[in-house]
Coordinates of C-alpha atoms and ligand atoms in Angstrom, one line a residue:
M1 CA 0.0 0.1 -0.1
R2 CA 1.2 3.2 -0.9
I3 CA 1.0 6.4 1.5
T4 CA 1.0 9.9 1.0
M5 CA 1.2 12.3 3.9
I6 CA 0.1 15.9 3.2
G7 CA 1.4 18.4 5.5
T8 CA 5.1 17.5 6.9
G9 CA 5.0 19.1 10.4
Y10 CA 5.3 17.5 13.8
V11 CA 2.4 15.1 13.2
G12 CA 2.7 14.6 9.4
L13 CA 6.6 14.0 9.4
V14 CA 6.4 11.8 12.4
S15 CA 3.6 9.5 11.1
G16 CA 4.9 9.4 7.7
V17 CA 8.5 8.3 9.0
C18 CA 6.6 5.9 11.6
F19 CA 4.5 4.4 8.5
S20 CA 7.6 3.8 6.6
E21 CA 9.1 2.0 9.7
F22 CA 6.0 -0.1 9.5
G23 CA 7.2 -1.3 6.1
F24 CA 5.0 1.1 4.0
D25 CA 6.2 3.2 1.1
V26 CA 5.3 6.9 2.1
T27 CA 5.6 10.2 0.3
C28 CA 5.5 13.3 2.4
V29 CA 4.2 16.4 1.0
D30 CA 4.5 20.2 2.3
K31 CA 4.1 23.3 0.5
D32 CA 7.1 24.7 2.5
Q33 CA 9.7 24.2 -0.1
A34 CA 12.5 25.0 2.4
K35 CA 11.3 22.2 4.7
I36 CA 11.1 19.5 1.8
A37 CA 14.8 20.8 0.6
A38 CA 15.9 20.2 4.0
L39 CA 14.2 16.9 4.4
Q40 CA 15.7 15.9 1.0
R41 CA 18.8 16.7 2.3
G42 CA 18.5 14.2 5.0
E43 CA 18.1 17.0 7.7
V44 CA 15.0 17.0 10.2
P45 CA 13.6 20.3 10.5
I46 CA 12.1 20.0 14.0
Y47 CA 13.6 18.4 16.9
E48 CA 11.8 15.3 18.1
P49 CA 14.0 12.6 19.9
G50 CA 14.8 9.5 17.9
L51 CA 13.1 11.1 14.5
A52 CA 16.2 11.5 12.6
E53 CA 17.7 7.9 13.5
L54 CA 14.3 6.6 12.3
M55 CA 14.3 8.5 9.0
V56 CA 17.8 7.5 8.3
K57 CA 16.8 3.6 8.8
N58 CA 13.9 4.1 6.4
A59 CA 15.3 6.2 3.9
D60 CA 14.4 3.6 1.1
R61 CA 10.9 3.8 1.8
L62 CA 10.6 7.6 2.3
T63 CA 10.1 10.5 -0.5
F64 CA 9.9 14.1 0.5
T65 CA 8.1 16.5 -2.0
T66 CA 6.3 19.3 -3.1
D67 CA 4.6 18.2 -5.9
L68 CA 1.0 17.4 -4.4
P69 CA -0.6 16.1 -7.5
G70 CA 2.4 14.0 -8.3
A71 CA 2.3 12.3 -4.8
V72 CA -1.6 11.9 -4.6
E73 CA -2.2 10.2 -8.0
N74 CA -0.1 7.2 -7.2
A75 CA -1.1 6.8 -3.5
D76 CA -3.7 4.1 -2.2
V77 CA -4.1 6.0 1.1
I78 CA -3.8 10.0 1.4
F79 CA -3.7 11.4 4.9
I80 CA -4.2 15.3 5.5
A81 CA -2.2 16.2 8.5
V82 CA -2.0 20.0 7.9
G83 CA -2.6 22.6 10.4
T84 CA -5.9 23.5 12.1
P85 CA -5.0 26.9 13.9
T86 CA -7.4 29.1 15.8
R87 CA -9.3 31.1 13.9
R88 CA -8.9 34.7 14.1
G89 CA -11.8 36.3 16.1
D90 CA -14.2 33.5 17.4
G91 CA -12.0 30.8 18.5
E92 CA -12.9 28.3 16.4
A93 CA -10.7 25.9 14.5
D94 CA -9.4 27.5 10.9
L95 CA -10.2 24.5 8.8
S96 CA -9.4 26.2 5.5
Y97 CA -5.9 24.4 5.3
V98 CA -8.0 21.0 5.3
Y99 CA -10.5 22.2 2.8
A100 CA -7.7 23.5 0.3
A101 CA -5.9 20.4 0.7
A102 CA -9.0 18.4 0.2
R103 CA -9.6 20.1 -2.9
E104 CA -6.2 19.5 -4.2
V105 CA -6.4 15.7 -3.4
G106 CA -9.7 15.6 -5.2
E107 CA -8.3 16.9 -8.3
A108 CA -5.4 14.6 -8.3
M109 CA -6.3 11.1 -6.7
R110 CA -7.3 8.2 -8.6
S111 CA -10.9 6.4 -8.0
G112 CA -10.7 4.0 -5.3
S113 CA -8.4 5.9 -2.8
V114 CA -9.0 6.6 0.9
V115 CA -8.7 9.8 2.4
V116 CA -7.9 10.0 5.8
I117 CA -8.2 13.2 7.9
K118 CA -5.2 13.2 10.8
S119 CA -5.6 16.8 11.5
T120 CA -7.4 17.6 14.8
V121 CA -11.0 18.9 12.9
V122 CA -14.1 19.8 14.6
V123 CA -17.3 17.3 14.3
G124 CA -18.5 17.5 10.6
T125 CA -15.4 18.3 8.9
C126 CA -14.8 14.8 7.6
R127 CA -18.3 14.9 5.7
E128 CA -17.3 18.5 4.5
V129 CA -14.0 17.0 3.1
R130 CA -16.1 14.4 1.3
R131 CA -18.7 16.9 -0.4
I132 CA -15.6 19.2 -1.4
I133 CA -13.9 16.1 -3.1
E134 CA -17.5 14.9 -4.5
E135 CA -17.4 18.6 -6.0
T136 CA -14.2 18.7 -7.1
A137 CA -14.1 15.2 -8.8
P138 CA -17.8 13.9 -9.4
N139 CA -16.5 11.0 -11.2
K140 CA -14.2 9.5 -8.8
E141 CA -15.1 7.1 -6.0
F142 CA -13.5 7.1 -2.7
S143 CA -13.8 6.6 1.0
V144 CA -13.2 9.3 3.7
A145 CA -11.7 8.2 7.3
S146 CA -10.9 9.9 10.5
N147 CA -7.9 9.1 12.2
P148 CA -7.3 11.8 14.9
E149 CA -3.4 11.7 16.3
F150 CA -2.7 11.4 20.0
L151 CA 1.2 11.8 19.8
R152 CA 3.1 14.0 22.3
E153 CA 5.6 15.9 21.1
G154 CA 9.0 15.1 22.9
A155 CA 7.5 11.4 23.1
A156 CA 6.2 11.4 19.3
I157 CA 8.0 8.1 18.0
E158 CA 7.2 6.4 21.1
D159 CA 3.6 7.4 21.0
F160 CA 3.1 6.5 17.7
L161 CA 4.8 3.3 17.4
R162 CA 3.5 2.2 20.9
P163 CA 0.1 4.0 21.2
D164 CA -2.3 3.3 24.1
R165 CA -4.8 3.3 21.6
V166 CA -5.7 4.2 17.7
V167 CA -9.1 5.9 17.2
V168 CA -10.4 5.5 13.5
G169 CA -13.8 6.9 12.1
V170 CA -15.0 5.3 9.1
E171 CA -18.0 5.6 6.7
D172 CA -17.5 2.2 4.8
E173 CA -16.0 -1.1 4.7
R174 CA -13.2 0.0 2.7
G175 CA -12.0 2.6 4.8
E176 CA -12.0 0.1 7.6
Q177 CA -10.3 -2.6 5.9
V178 CA -7.6 -0.3 4.6
L179 CA -6.8 1.4 8.0
K180 CA -6.9 -1.9 9.6
A181 CA -4.1 -2.8 7.4
L182 CA -2.1 0.2 8.0
Y183 CA -2.3 -0.5 11.8
R184 CA -2.0 -4.2 11.6
P185 CA 1.9 -4.1 12.7
L186 CA 0.6 -3.0 16.1
N187 CA -1.4 -6.2 16.4
L188 CA 1.3 -7.9 18.1
R189 CA 1.3 -5.3 21.0
Q190 CA -2.4 -6.0 21.1
T191 CA -3.3 -2.0 20.7
P192 CA -6.8 -1.6 20.8
I193 CA -8.2 0.1 17.7
V194 CA -11.5 1.9 18.4
F195 CA -13.5 1.8 15.3
T196 CA -16.4 4.1 15.1
S197 CA -18.3 6.9 13.0
L198 CA -16.4 9.8 11.5
E199 CA -18.2 12.3 13.7
N200 CA -17.3 10.3 17.0
A201 CA -13.6 10.1 16.1
E202 CA -13.5 13.7 15.4
I203 CA -15.3 14.5 18.7
T204 CA -13.0 11.9 20.7
K205 CA -9.8 13.8 20.0
Y206 CA -11.1 17.2 21.4
A207 CA -12.7 15.8 24.4
A208 CA -9.4 13.8 25.1
N209 CA -7.5 16.9 25.0
A210 CA -10.2 19.0 26.7
F211 CA -10.0 16.5 29.6
L212 CA -6.3 16.8 29.9
A213 CA -6.5 20.6 29.9
M214 CA -9.0 20.2 32.5
K215 CA -6.9 18.2 35.0
I216 CA -4.2 20.7 34.7
S217 CA -6.3 23.7 35.4
F218 CA -7.9 21.6 38.3
I219 CA -4.5 20.9 39.8
N220 CA -3.5 24.4 39.2
E221 CA -6.3 25.7 41.2
I222 CA -5.6 23.3 43.9
A223 CA -2.2 24.3 44.3
D224 CA -3.3 27.9 44.6
L225 CA -5.4 26.8 47.5
C226 CA -2.5 25.3 49.1
E227 CA -0.6 28.3 48.6
T228 CA -3.2 30.3 50.7
V229 CA -3.5 27.8 53.3
G230 CA 0.0 26.3 53.4
G231 CA -0.6 23.3 52.0
N232 CA 1.6 21.0 49.6
V233 CA 0.0 20.2 46.2
Q234 CA 2.4 17.4 45.4
D235 CA 1.2 15.5 48.4
I236 CA -2.6 15.9 47.3
A237 CA -1.8 15.1 43.6
R238 CA -0.1 11.7 44.9
G239 CA -2.8 11.3 47.5
I240 CA -5.8 11.6 44.5
G241 CA -3.4 10.1 41.6
L242 CA -3.1 6.7 43.3
D243 CA -6.8 6.5 42.8
N244 CA -7.1 4.5 39.7
R245 CA -10.3 6.2 38.8
I246 CA -8.2 9.5 38.8
G247 CA -4.7 8.4 37.9
P248 CA -1.4 10.4 38.7
K249 CA -1.0 11.9 35.1
F250 CA -1.5 15.6 34.3
L251 CA -1.6 16.6 38.0
H252 CA 1.7 18.9 38.0
P253 CA 0.7 22.4 38.6
G254 CA 2.6 24.8 36.9
P255 CA 2.6 28.1 34.5
G256 CA -0.3 27.1 32.6
Y257 CA -0.7 24.9 29.6
G258 CA 0.7 25.9 26.3
G259 CA 1.5 24.4 23.3
S260 CA 0.2 23.6 19.6
C261 CA -2.8 21.6 21.0
F262 CA -4.3 22.4 24.3
P263 CA -5.1 26.1 24.0
K264 CA -6.2 26.0 20.5
D265 CA -8.2 22.6 20.7
T266 CA -10.1 23.7 24.0
R267 CA -10.9 26.9 22.5
A268 CA -12.0 25.5 19.3
L269 CA -14.0 22.6 21.1
A270 CA -15.7 25.6 23.5
A271 CA -16.6 27.9 20.6
T272 CA -17.9 25.0 18.3
A273 CA -20.2 23.5 20.9
R274 CA -21.5 27.0 21.8
R275 CA -22.4 27.7 18.4
L276 CA -24.1 24.3 18.0
G277 CA -26.1 25.1 21.2
S278 CA -24.4 22.7 23.3
P279 CA -21.8 24.6 25.3
I280 CA -19.3 22.8 27.5
R281 CA -19.0 25.1 30.4
L282 CA -16.3 23.0 32.1
V283 CA -14.2 23.7 29.2
E284 CA -14.8 27.3 28.9
T285 CA -14.0 27.4 32.3
T286 CA -10.8 25.8 32.0
I287 CA -9.8 27.9 29.3
A288 CA -10.3 31.3 31.7
V289 CA -8.6 29.4 34.3
N290 CA -5.6 28.8 32.4
E291 CA -5.5 32.1 30.7
E292 CA -5.7 33.7 34.1
R293 CA -2.8 31.5 35.2
M294 CA -0.4 32.5 32.3
R295 CA -1.5 36.3 32.8
S296 CA -0.4 35.9 36.8
I297 CA 3.0 34.3 36.2
P298 CA 4.8 37.8 35.8
D299 CA 3.2 38.9 38.8
R300 CA 4.5 36.0 40.7
V301 CA 8.1 36.6 39.5
I302 CA 7.5 40.3 40.4
A303 CA 6.3 39.6 43.8
A304 CA 9.1 37.3 44.7
H305 CA 11.7 40.1 43.5
G306 CA 9.9 42.5 46.6
G307 CA 7.3 43.8 44.2
S308 CA 9.5 45.3 41.5
V309 CA 11.8 43.9 38.9
E310 CA 12.9 47.3 37.7
G311 CA 16.5 47.3 37.0
K312 CA 16.7 43.5 37.8
T313 CA 18.1 40.9 35.8
I314 CA 16.0 37.7 35.6
A315 CA 17.5 34.3 34.1
V316 CA 14.8 32.3 32.4
L317 CA 15.6 28.7 31.8
G318 CA 13.3 26.9 29.4
I319 CA 11.4 28.5 26.5
A320 CA 9.7 25.8 25.1
F321 CA 6.0 24.9 26.2
K322 CA 7.5 21.5 27.6
P323 CA 10.7 19.5 27.5
N324 CA 12.3 17.6 24.3
T325 CA 10.7 19.7 21.6
D326 CA 11.6 23.0 20.0
D327 CA 7.9 24.0 19.7
I328 CA 7.2 27.2 21.2
R329 CA 3.5 27.7 20.3
E330 CA 1.7 29.3 22.9
A331 CA 4.4 28.7 25.3
P332 CA 3.9 30.4 28.7
S333 CA 7.4 32.0 28.4
L334 CA 6.4 34.0 25.4
T335 CA 3.9 35.9 27.4
A336 CA 5.8 36.1 30.6
I337 CA 9.1 37.5 29.0
P338 CA 7.8 40.5 27.4
A339 CA 5.7 41.1 30.4
L340 CA 8.7 41.2 32.5
Q341 CA 10.6 43.4 30.2
A342 CA 7.9 45.8 30.1
A343 CA 7.9 45.9 34.1
G344 CA 11.9 47.0 33.5
A345 CA 13.8 43.7 33.8
T346 CA 16.6 42.4 31.5
I347 CA 16.2 39.1 30.4
R348 CA 18.7 36.1 29.9
A349 CA 17.4 33.1 28.7
H350 CA 18.5 29.4 27.9
D351 CA 16.9 26.7 26.1
P352 CA 18.4 23.5 24.9
Q353 CA 16.6 23.3 21.5
A354 CA 14.1 26.2 21.2
A355 CA 16.0 29.3 21.3
E356 CA 16.5 29.6 17.6
A357 CA 12.6 29.6 17.0
A358 CA 12.1 32.0 20.1
K359 CA 14.7 34.6 19.0
P360 CA 12.6 36.4 16.5
L361 CA 9.7 36.6 18.9
L362 CA 11.5 37.6 22.1
P363 CA 13.6 40.9 21.3
D364 CA 16.2 42.1 23.7
V365 CA 16.8 38.7 25.3
T366 CA 20.4 37.8 25.8
W367 CA 20.6 34.1 24.6
C368 CA 23.1 32.1 26.7
N369 CA 24.4 28.6 26.1
S370 CA 23.9 27.2 29.1
P371 CA 21.8 27.6 32.5
Y372 CA 24.8 28.6 34.6
A373 CA 25.8 31.2 31.8
A374 CA 22.0 32.7 31.9
A375 CA 22.3 32.6 35.6
E376 CA 25.6 34.6 36.2
G377 CA 24.8 37.8 37.4
A378 CA 21.2 37.4 37.9
D379 CA 18.8 38.9 40.5
G380 CA 16.5 35.9 40.0
L381 CA 16.3 32.5 38.2
V382 CA 13.0 31.3 36.8
I383 CA 12.6 27.7 35.7
M384 CA 9.9 27.8 33.0
T385 CA 10.4 24.2 31.5
E386 CA 11.3 21.1 33.4
W387 CA 14.0 20.1 30.5
N388 CA 16.2 17.2 32.2
E389 CA 19.5 19.3 32.1
Y390 CA 17.5 21.7 34.7
R391 CA 16.8 19.1 36.9
A392 CA 20.1 18.6 38.9
L393 CA 21.7 22.0 38.8
N394 CA 24.6 22.4 40.9
L395 CA 22.6 25.0 43.6
A396 CA 26.1 26.0 45.3
T397 CA 27.4 27.4 41.8
L398 CA 24.2 29.0 40.9
S399 CA 24.0 30.8 44.4
R400 CA 27.5 32.0 44.2
T401 CA 27.4 33.2 40.6
M402 CA 24.0 34.8 40.8
R403 CA 24.0 38.5 42.1
G404 CA 20.6 37.9 44.0
N405 CA 19.1 35.0 45.3
V406 CA 15.6 34.6 43.9
L407 CA 14.8 31.2 42.8
I408 CA 11.5 30.5 41.0
D409 CA 10.8 27.0 40.2
L410 CA 7.4 27.0 38.2
R411 CA 7.6 23.0 37.8
N412 CA 8.4 22.0 41.3
I413 CA 11.6 20.2 40.0
Y414 CA 13.4 20.6 43.4
P415 CA 12.5 19.4 46.5
P416 CA 12.4 22.3 49.1
E417 CA 14.8 20.6 51.6
E418 CA 17.2 20.3 48.8
V419 CA 17.5 24.1 48.2
A420 CA 17.2 25.1 51.7
P421 CA 21.0 25.1 52.5
H422 CA 21.7 27.3 49.6
A423 CA 20.3 30.5 50.7
F424 CA 18.0 30.9 48.0
N425 CA 14.7 32.9 48.3
Y426 CA 13.1 29.7 47.0
H427 CA 9.5 29.9 45.4
S428 CA 7.7 26.7 44.0
V429 CA 4.2 26.3 42.9
G430 CA 1.6 25.1 45.5
R431 CA 4.2 24.3 48.2
K432 CA 5.0 26.1 51.4
P433 CA 8.7 27.6 51.0
H434 CA 10.9 25.5 53.5
T435 CA 12.5 27.6 56.0
Ligands
LIG501 P1 2.4 22.2 11.6 O1 2.1 23.5 11.7 O2 3.6 21.6 12.4 O3 2.5 21.5 10.1 C1 1.5 21.6 9.3 C2 2.1 21.5 8.0 O4 1.3 21.6 6.8 C3 2.9 23.0 7.6 O5 4.4 22.4 7.0 C4 2.5 23.2 6.3 O6 3.4 24.0 5.7 C5 1.6 22.1 5.7 N1 0.6 22.4 4.8 C6 -0.3 23.2 4.9 N2 -1.2 23.3 4.0 C7 -0.7 22.3 3.0 C8 -1.1 22.0 1.7 N3 -2.3 22.2 1.1 N4 -0.2 21.1 1.1 C9 1.0 20.5 1.6 N5 1.1 20.9 2.8 C10 0.4 22.0 3.8 O7 1.2 21.2 12.4 P2 1.3 19.8 13.5 O8 1.4 20.5 14.7 O9 1.7 18.9 12.8 O10 -0.2 19.8 13.3 C11 -1.1 19.1 12.6 C12 -2.4 18.7 13.0 O11 -2.3 17.7 13.8 C13 -3.2 20.0 13.7 O12 -4.5 19.8 13.3 C14 -3.0 19.7 15.1 O13 -4.1 20.2 15.8 C15 -2.8 18.0 15.1 N6 -2.0 17.6 16.1 C16 -0.9 17.8 16.4 C17 -0.2 17.4 17.4 C18 1.2 18.0 17.9 O14 1.6 17.7 19.3 N7 1.7 18.9 17.0 C19 -0.5 16.1 18.2 C20 -1.9 15.8 17.8 C21 -2.5 16.3 16.7

């Protein structure tokens, strides 16, 4: 079976490479010529652990091109994995890239193809894709399927090759058989594959992301309560997380969820549901809580510096919205840093992978090539992202080379008792300072 993957971003590239690892011939298409040229040279345009190695290993089965018609006309299965960003103005998903790709697919594909929507799309989109292709190519016969992607950036290869489950929405037998064949390599691991309707698959993806985002906002509010009463959110997260009905994951408080999915997907679900007359108030509140949380981070940093950062130098460790990725879309650092600059702070920053992407968006930041270089001479240090290399910093060195002693650990990566001997003015999230 020949697969064509339209959209070679975080999802399309990982999916395409992983399908080649399953043994299929895959053609990856993108409109971005620079991206395709890099891929043709064997360079990986994003940072995703394990991806480069897998690309080299399966080079014989992988083709990269900007020629969409050429790639589509020879394909048995065509995946659409283009972006679905927030639409300006109303918070709904901008589906124009999906619909544009569908039109191009309709023109070029041959009869009998299966078109699979991998992008995260709101309920009804797959039906609209069918209508667009029928309009574009009235005499061609085809199937539409929905196969939302649940991979996490930073662990994307592992998630694709060893997923908890695969969700597939189909409208006919051909779609079901083709998707079954594509995911047959997962049978060995007895991975559950949920076959359902197109609409159910579309909603499943949003429901999953909204639920996870809700867990994060929930624990952030519990952390606030802990700060008010002198509690410890980590003990509480453990206390509730050991209940199998709740589970321990996504119960880590922090600066608010960012990234390329949770903010836009919660917004799209809330806006679409409200438009359809079935508002989901829990999700609307999750969004409001998260936006408020992100806005409050600079105030938290300013308060830790005694109420003003005017003339102070602050080191920020971690720009990416989470570790192991260079993705900075809607990262909390992107709102916190300009707000601190506006309050008079000078920012020195470090990120192991995301600095290049962040430079154009964060002017007047001094970029440093190590966390220690960033901390040198700083009044305060803020840990924004829990990269592994920030987890075992030499606190004695930091406290010696910093000018001030404010340490703000927005990811709770240090036990307060470990920090206590180092004379830091230590602030974490939802935990009493250790005195
Ligand atoms: P991305 O922005 O990284 O990549 C999208 C790519 O599609 C871009 O390279 C763009 O040039 C290309 N493109 C757009 N229109 C095209 C066209 N007509 N022909 C060829 N190429 C075209 O996006 P992403 O992060 O990979 O996300 C893609 C989809 O997957 C979104 O719907 C997203 O919500 C969903 N998703 C993302 C993640 C994630 O972690 N990033 C996880 C699960 C699902």
